[in-house]
mmCIF file of C-alpha atoms in Angstrom:
data_model
loop_
_atom_site.group_PDB
_atom_site.id
_atom_site.type_symbol
_atom_site.label_atom_id
_atom_site.label_comp_id
_atom_site.label_asym_id
_atom_site.label_seq_id
_atom_site.Cartn_x
_atom_site.Cartn_y
_atom_site.Cartn_z
ATOM 1 C CA MET A 16 110.015 127.615 126.326
ATOM 2 C CA ASP A 17 106.842 127.464 128.005
ATOM 3 C CA PHE A 18 105.129 123.952 127.964
ATOM 4 C CA THR A 19 101.775 125.493 127.199
ATOM 5 C CA PHE A 20 99.678 125.511 123.992
ATOM 6 C CA LEU A 21 100.697 129.018 123.372
ATOM 7 C CA GLY A 22 104.446 128.406 123.681
ATOM 8 C CA TYR A 23 103.946 125.745 121.363
ATOM 9 C CA GLU A 24 102.180 127.964 118.905
ATOM 10 C CA LYS A 25 105.232 130.561 119.225
ATOM 11 C CA LEU A 26 107.301 127.683 118.175
ATOM 12 C CA LEU A 27 105.424 127.151 115.167
ATOM 13 C CA LYS A 28 105.176 130.956 114.415
ATOM 14 C CA LEU A 29 108.989 130.839 114.463
ATOM 15 C CA LEU A 30 109.518 128.032 112.320
ATOM 16 C CA ARG A 31 107.116 129.569 109.559
ATOM 17 C CA ASP A 32 108.692 133.023 110.101
ATOM 18 C CA MET A 33 112.284 131.654 109.670
ATOM 19 C CA GLY A 34 111.155 130.216 106.116
ATOM 20 C CA TYR A 35 110.663 126.547 107.505
ATOM 21 C CA CYS A 36 108.105 124.512 105.708
ATOM 22 C CA PHE A 37 106.333 121.772 107.414
ATOM 23 C CA ALA A 38 107.151 118.607 105.671
ATOM 24 C CA GLU A 39 106.694 114.825 106.241
ATOM 25 C CA TYR A 40 109.334 111.935 106.082
ATOM 26 C CA HIS A 41 108.796 111.112 102.821
ATOM 27 C CA ASN A 42 108.919 114.525 100.870
ATOM 28 C CA TYR A 43 111.091 116.859 102.918
ATOM 29 C CA SER A 44 113.675 116.881 99.933
ATOM 30 C CA GLN A 45 111.197 118.704 97.722
ATOM 31 C CA TYR A 46 111.825 121.896 100.185
ATOM 32 C CA PRO A 47 115.039 124.162 100.470
ATOM 33 C CA ARG A 48 114.415 124.382 104.274
ATOM 34 C CA ALA A 49 112.306 121.713 105.880
ATOM 35 C CA VAL A 50 111.006 120.875 109.309
ATOM 36 C CA ILE A 51 109.454 117.408 110.488
ATOM 37 C CA LEU A 52 107.549 117.564 113.459
ATOM 38 C CA ARG A 53 107.062 114.445 115.319
ATOM 39 C CA HIS A 54 104.871 113.089 118.436
ATOM 40 C CA ASP A 55 105.172 110.322 120.304
ATOM 41 C CA ILE A 56 102.317 109.183 122.349
ATOM 42 C CA ASP A 57 103.783 107.697 125.314
ATOM 43 C CA PHE A 58 100.443 108.248 127.793
ATOM 44 C CA SER A 59 97.544 110.040 126.330
ATOM 45 C CA LEU A 60 95.633 109.810 123.171
ATOM 46 C CA GLU A 61 93.455 112.803 124.331
ATOM 47 C CA ALA A 62 96.564 115.140 124.534
ATOM 48 C CA ALA A 63 97.592 113.964 121.322
ATOM 49 C CA LEU A 64 94.203 114.747 119.540
ATOM 50 C CA ASN A 65 94.241 118.242 121.599
ATOM 51 C CA MET A 66 97.368 118.819 119.816
ATOM 52 C CA ALA A 67 96.605 117.719 116.733
ATOM 53 C CA ARG A 68 93.667 120.119 116.452
ATOM 54 C CA LEU A 69 95.933 122.952 117.496
ATOM 55 C CA GLU A 70 98.411 122.160 114.421
ATOM 56 C CA ALA A 71 95.521 122.110 112.196
ATOM 57 C CA GLU A 72 94.168 125.365 113.155
ATOM 58 C CA HIS A 73 97.753 126.836 112.000
ATOM 59 C CA GLY A 74 97.877 124.641 108.634
ATOM 60 C CA VAL A 75 100.415 122.379 110.047
ATOM 61 C CA VAL A 76 101.085 118.601 109.596
ATOM 62 C CA SER A 77 103.019 116.426 111.674
ATOM 63 C CA THR A 78 103.364 112.490 112.411
ATOM 64 C CA TYR A 79 101.742 110.968 115.717
ATOM 65 C CA PHE A 80 103.216 108.036 116.769
ATOM 66 C CA VAL A 81 101.241 105.044 118.648
ATOM 67 C CA LEU A 82 102.179 102.494 121.177
ATOM 68 C CA LEU A 83 100.428 99.344 120.482
ATOM 69 C CA THR A 84 101.831 97.785 123.693
ATOM 70 C CA SER A 85 100.935 100.430 126.101
ATOM 71 C CA ASP A 86 99.098 99.677 129.426
ATOM 72 C CA LEU A 87 97.772 103.157 129.730
ATOM 73 C CA TYR A 88 95.688 103.498 126.539
ATOM 74 C CA ASN A 89 94.096 100.768 124.463
ATOM 75 C CA VAL A 90 94.501 101.350 120.720
ATOM 76 C CA ALA A 91 91.624 98.951 119.725
ATOM 77 C CA SER A 92 89.153 100.695 121.757
ATOM 78 C CA PRO A 93 86.106 102.456 119.946
ATOM 79 C CA LYS A 94 87.061 105.724 122.099
ATOM 80 C CA SER A 95 90.609 105.260 121.022
ATOM 81 C CA LEU A 96 90.064 104.573 117.001
ATOM 82 C CA ARG A 97 87.699 107.533 117.167
ATOM 83 C CA MET A 98 90.519 109.973 118.485
ATOM 84 C CA LEU A 99 93.150 108.630 115.798
ATOM 85 C CA ARG A 100 90.750 108.494 113.112
ATOM 86 C CA GLU A 101 90.055 112.052 113.645
ATOM 87 C CA ILE A 102 93.826 112.673 113.834
ATOM 88 C CA GLN A 103 93.962 111.488 110.556
ATOM 89 C CA ARG A 104 91.089 113.798 109.364
ATOM 90 C CA LEU A 105 92.858 116.778 110.332
ATOM 91 C CA GLY A 106 95.482 115.635 107.835
ATOM 92 C CA HIS A 107 98.119 114.162 110.117
ATOM 93 C CA THR A 108 99.986 110.795 109.896
ATOM 94 C CA ILE A 109 99.514 108.011 112.057
ATOM 95 C CA GLY A 110 102.650 105.788 112.762
ATOM 96 C CA VAL A 111 103.845 102.896 114.921
ATOM 97 C CA HIS A 112 105.630 103.757 118.401
ATOM 98 C CA PHE A 113 107.561 100.645 118.568
ATOM 99 C CA ASP A 114 108.598 99.108 122.024
ATOM 100 C CA GLU A 115 111.255 96.672 121.608
ATOM 101 C CA THR A 116 111.117 95.580 125.373
ATOM 102 C CA ALA A 117 107.550 93.970 124.746
ATOM 103 C CA TYR A 118 109.313 91.173 122.437
ATOM 104 C CA ALA A 119 111.954 88.521 123.819
ATOM 105 C CA SER A 120 114.055 88.503 120.397
ATOM 106 C CA THR A 121 115.873 91.689 119.766
ATOM 107 C CA ASP A 122 118.089 90.671 117.057
ATOM 108 C CA LYS A 123 117.743 92.943 113.759
ATOM 109 C CA GLU A 124 115.540 90.392 111.731
ATOM 110 C CA SER A 125 113.128 89.991 114.704
ATOM 111 C CA MET A 126 112.800 93.711 115.075
ATOM 112 C CA VAL A 127 112.192 94.117 111.679
ATOM 113 C CA GLN A 128 109.270 91.556 111.458
ATOM 114 C CA ASN A 129 107.769 92.755 114.603
ATOM 115 C CA ILE A 130 107.564 96.390 113.457
ATOM 116 C CA LEU A 131 106.019 94.980 110.102
ATOM 117 C CA LYS A 132 103.493 93.063 112.356
ATOM 118 C CA GLU A 133 102.392 95.886 114.520
ATOM 119 C CA CYS A 134 102.404 98.377 111.118
ATOM 120 C CA ARG A 135 100.076 96.127 109.621
ATOM 121 C CA LEU A 136 97.763 95.472 112.617
ATOM 122 C CA LEU A 137 97.593 99.141 113.167
ATOM 123 C CA SER A 138 96.705 99.385 109.548
ATOM 124 C CA ALA A 139 93.811 96.997 110.038
ATOM 125 C CA LEU A 140 92.572 98.875 113.065
ATOM 126 C CA LEU A 141 92.465 102.108 111.414
ATOM 127 C CA GLU A 142 91.100 100.200 107.964
ATOM 128 C CA THR A 143 93.525 102.222 106.158
ATOM 129 C CA SER A 144 94.385 99.248 104.147
ATOM 130 C CA TRP A 145 91.213 99.836 101.942
ATOM 131 C CA SER A 146 90.074 103.291 102.981
ATOM 132 C CA PRO A 147 90.326 105.436 99.730
ATOM 133 C CA GLY A 148 93.180 108.166 99.737
ATOM 134 C CA VAL A 149 94.507 106.656 103.163
ATOM 135 C CA GLN A 150 98.032 105.579 103.404
ATOM 136 C CA LEU A 151 98.863 102.299 105.166
ATOM 137 C CA VAL A 152 100.396 102.865 108.156
ATOM 138 C CA SER A 153 104.339 103.116 107.237
ATOM 139 C CA ARG A 154 106.278 105.117 109.586
ATOM 140 C CA VAL A 155 107.886 104.042 112.902
ATOM 141 C CA SER A 156 109.410 105.375 115.925
ATOM 142 C CA MET A 157 111.287 103.627 118.689
ATOM 143 C CA HIS A 158 109.995 104.082 122.465
ATOM 144 C CA ARG A 159 113.012 104.530 124.519
ATOM 145 C CA PRO A 160 115.520 102.610 122.332
ATOM 146 C CA SER A 161 118.599 100.889 123.634
ATOM 147 C CA ALA A 162 121.954 101.994 122.040
ATOM 148 C CA GLN A 163 121.911 98.728 119.928
ATOM 149 C CA ILE A 164 118.324 99.577 118.338
ATOM 150 C CA PHE A 165 119.107 103.480 118.214
ATOM 151 C CA HIS A 166 122.640 102.945 116.307
ATOM 152 C CA ALA A 167 121.009 100.113 114.236
ATOM 153 C CA ASN A 168 119.964 102.070 111.291
ATOM 154 C CA LEU A 169 117.016 99.554 110.612
ATOM 155 C CA GLN A 170 115.823 99.544 107.070
ATOM 156 C CA ILE A 171 112.403 98.160 107.114
ATOM 157 C CA PRO A 172 110.614 97.268 103.708
ATOM 158 C CA GLY A 173 107.864 99.872 102.912
ATOM 159 C CA VAL A 174 108.345 101.657 106.231
ATOM 160 C CA ILE A 175 110.266 104.660 107.171
ATOM 161 C CA ASN A 176 112.198 104.702 110.327
ATOM 162 C CA ALA A 177 112.330 107.941 112.115
ATOM 163 C CA TYR A 178 115.715 107.066 113.710
ATOM 164 C CA GLU A 179 117.530 106.168 110.353
ATOM 165 C CA VAL A 180 120.683 107.988 110.324
ATOM 166 C CA ARG A 181 119.246 110.543 107.815
ATOM 167 C CA PHE A 182 116.666 111.826 110.128
ATOM 168 C CA ILE A 183 119.194 111.906 113.175
ATOM 169 C CA GLN A 184 122.377 113.325 111.807
ATOM 170 C CA ASP A 185 121.487 114.713 108.225
ATOM 171 C CA PHE A 186 119.076 116.949 110.245
ATOM 172 C CA LYS A 187 119.313 118.877 113.317
ATOM 173 C CA TYR A 188 117.538 116.671 115.830
ATOM 174 C CA LEU A 189 115.631 118.398 118.770
ATOM 175 C CA SER A 190 113.648 116.720 121.806
ATOM 176 C CA ASP A 191 111.383 117.423 124.705
ATOM 177 C CA SER A 192 111.900 114.397 126.350
ATOM 178 C CA ARG A 193 111.364 114.216 130.128
ATOM 179 C CA ARG A 194 109.627 117.907 129.780
ATOM 180 C CA ARG A 195 113.073 119.588 128.907
ATOM 181 C CA TRP A 196 114.934 120.544 125.755
ATOM 182 C CA ARG A 197 118.283 119.391 125.818
ATOM 183 C CA GLU A 198 119.232 122.316 123.554
ATOM 184 C CA PRO A 199 117.726 125.963 123.511
ATOM 185 C CA ALA A 200 115.414 124.919 120.597
ATOM 186 C CA PHE A 201 114.218 128.558 119.886
ATOM 187 C CA ASP A 202 117.842 129.925 119.834
ATOM 188 C CA ILE A 203 119.000 127.393 117.301
ATOM 189 C CA ILE A 204 115.702 127.754 115.083
ATOM 190 C CA ARG A 205 116.368 131.351 115.138
ATOM 191 C CA SER A 206 119.566 131.090 114.268
ATOM 192 C CA GLY A 207 119.163 129.690 110.660
ATOM 193 C CA THR A 208 121.676 127.367 110.827
ATOM 194 C CA TYR A 209 119.854 124.093 109.720
ATOM 195 C CA ASP A 210 118.054 123.824 106.449
ATOM 196 C CA ARG A 211 116.629 120.354 108.123
ATOM 197 C CA LEU A 212 115.146 120.230 111.447
ATOM 198 C CA HIS A 213 113.426 116.977 112.870
ATOM 199 C CA ILE A 214 111.504 117.955 116.030
ATOM 200 C CA LEU A 215 110.448 115.623 118.611
ATOM 201 C CA THR A 216 107.427 116.789 121.100
ATOM 202 C CA HIS A 217 105.433 114.766 123.610
ATOM 203 C CA ALA A 218 101.681 116.432 123.867
ATOM 204 C CA PHE A 219 101.490 114.978 127.155
ATOM 205 C CA TRP A 220 103.281 118.063 128.481
ATOM 206 C CA TYR A 221 101.644 120.845 126.871
ATOM 207 C CA ASN A 222 98.561 122.404 128.996
ATOM 208 C CA ALA A 223 96.834 125.607 128.798
ATOM 209 C CA LYS A 224 98.726 126.961 131.744
ATOM 210 C CA GLU A 225 102.578 126.277 132.790
ATOM 211 C CA GLU A 226 102.636 123.540 134.917
ATOM 212 C CA ASN A 227 105.833 121.763 136.743
ATOM 213 C CA ILE A 228 106.683 118.258 135.890
ATOM 214 C CA SER A 229 105.332 116.990 139.097
ATOM 215 C CA ASP A 230 101.954 118.459 138.780
ATOM 216 C CA SER A 231 101.546 117.412 135.226
ATOM 217 C CA ILE A 232 102.319 113.774 136.317
ATOM 218 C CA LYS A 233 100.068 114.020 139.315
ATOM 219 C CA LYS A 234 97.195 115.379 137.339
ATOM 220 C CA PHE A 235 97.203 112.646 134.750
ATOM 221 C CA VAL A 236 98.055 110.072 137.567
ATOM 222 C CA SER A 237 94.886 111.287 139.761
ATOM 223 C CA ALA A 238 92.556 111.543 136.569
ATOM 224 C CA ALA A 239 92.793 107.788 135.996
ATOM 225 C CA ASN A 240 90.667 107.013 139.086
ATOM 226 C CA ARG A 241 87.644 108.906 137.915
ATOM 227 C CA GLU A 242 88.256 107.421 134.225
ATOM 228 C CA ARG A 243 88.043 104.064 135.584
ATOM 229 C CA TYR A 244 85.157 104.784 137.526
ATOM 230 C CA GLN A 245 83.427 105.681 134.354
ATOM 231 C CA HIS A 246 84.534 102.650 132.653
ATOM 232 C CA VAL A 247 83.121 100.635 135.711
ATOM 233 C CA ALA A 248 79.576 102.717 135.453
ATOM 234 C CA GLU A 249 79.240 101.634 132.122
ATOM 235 C CA ASN A 250 79.421 97.988 132.727
ATOM 236 C CA ILE A 251 77.715 97.828 136.291
ATOM 237 C CA SER A 252 74.366 98.661 136.728
ATOM 238 C CA ASP A 253 73.547 101.716 139.746
ATOM 239 C CA ILE A 254 77.373 101.631 140.606
ATOM 240 C CA ALA A 255 76.419 104.527 142.687
ATOM 241 C CA SER A 256 74.868 102.229 145.130
ATOM 242 C CA ILE A 257 77.774 100.425 145.562
ATOM 243 C CA LEU A 258 80.569 103.315 145.231
ATOM 244 C CA ARG A 259 80.105 107.072 144.772
ATOM 245 C CA GLU A 260 82.124 108.852 142.408
ATOM 246 C CA ASP A 261 82.983 111.358 144.933
ATOM 247 C CA GLU A 262 84.374 108.784 147.175
ATOM 248 C CA ILE A 263 87.334 107.850 145.081
#
């Protein structure tokens, strides 16, 4: 599968052609054949929004999991909140992408309490705790989970854990982590062997044209210079007299 928007569209079409309904974590049992689409936002909210728009064009819903502890994007910034709210308006669900390494305590009870804290915080930022018709943030996926947390089958009051046993063992789980499918996703879908699919993709890897992993990362890292320059320009008058954009 190409890591392009067209390649992803082909994946969506194949799922539909094979009779899969695009379900959510709470309603998949309503369908004889269901697929849950999940996106972990490790690097870029912009990339996630582009993917969310593409899915909406195809009438597809999925869940986007957001890091509250990322050094690469600030969930609380006005720009980030605008993007996340647009993802919601497109019909998708926002969840917490939880990084256990951000906390000193790693016992189960501490994990549960910290996950609940992040869910409440993201709900407050998105104002979902009082917006009519919008659910509280009640989904969590783990960011690069340790073996301990991966196998813990954490039960979190009022929150669905994407790493619960039912979503890993009762579903066929497919992932494009590190920009490679560990199993041939198209062949597995086309076989029709599984009535339950749980597919994790990372919007960051998908572009208009095919790129190798090195070029994708290089482009992202290089773009950070100009993005930071723009942030500085918004806060220092006549920045060009100090440093021109073409000098970075």
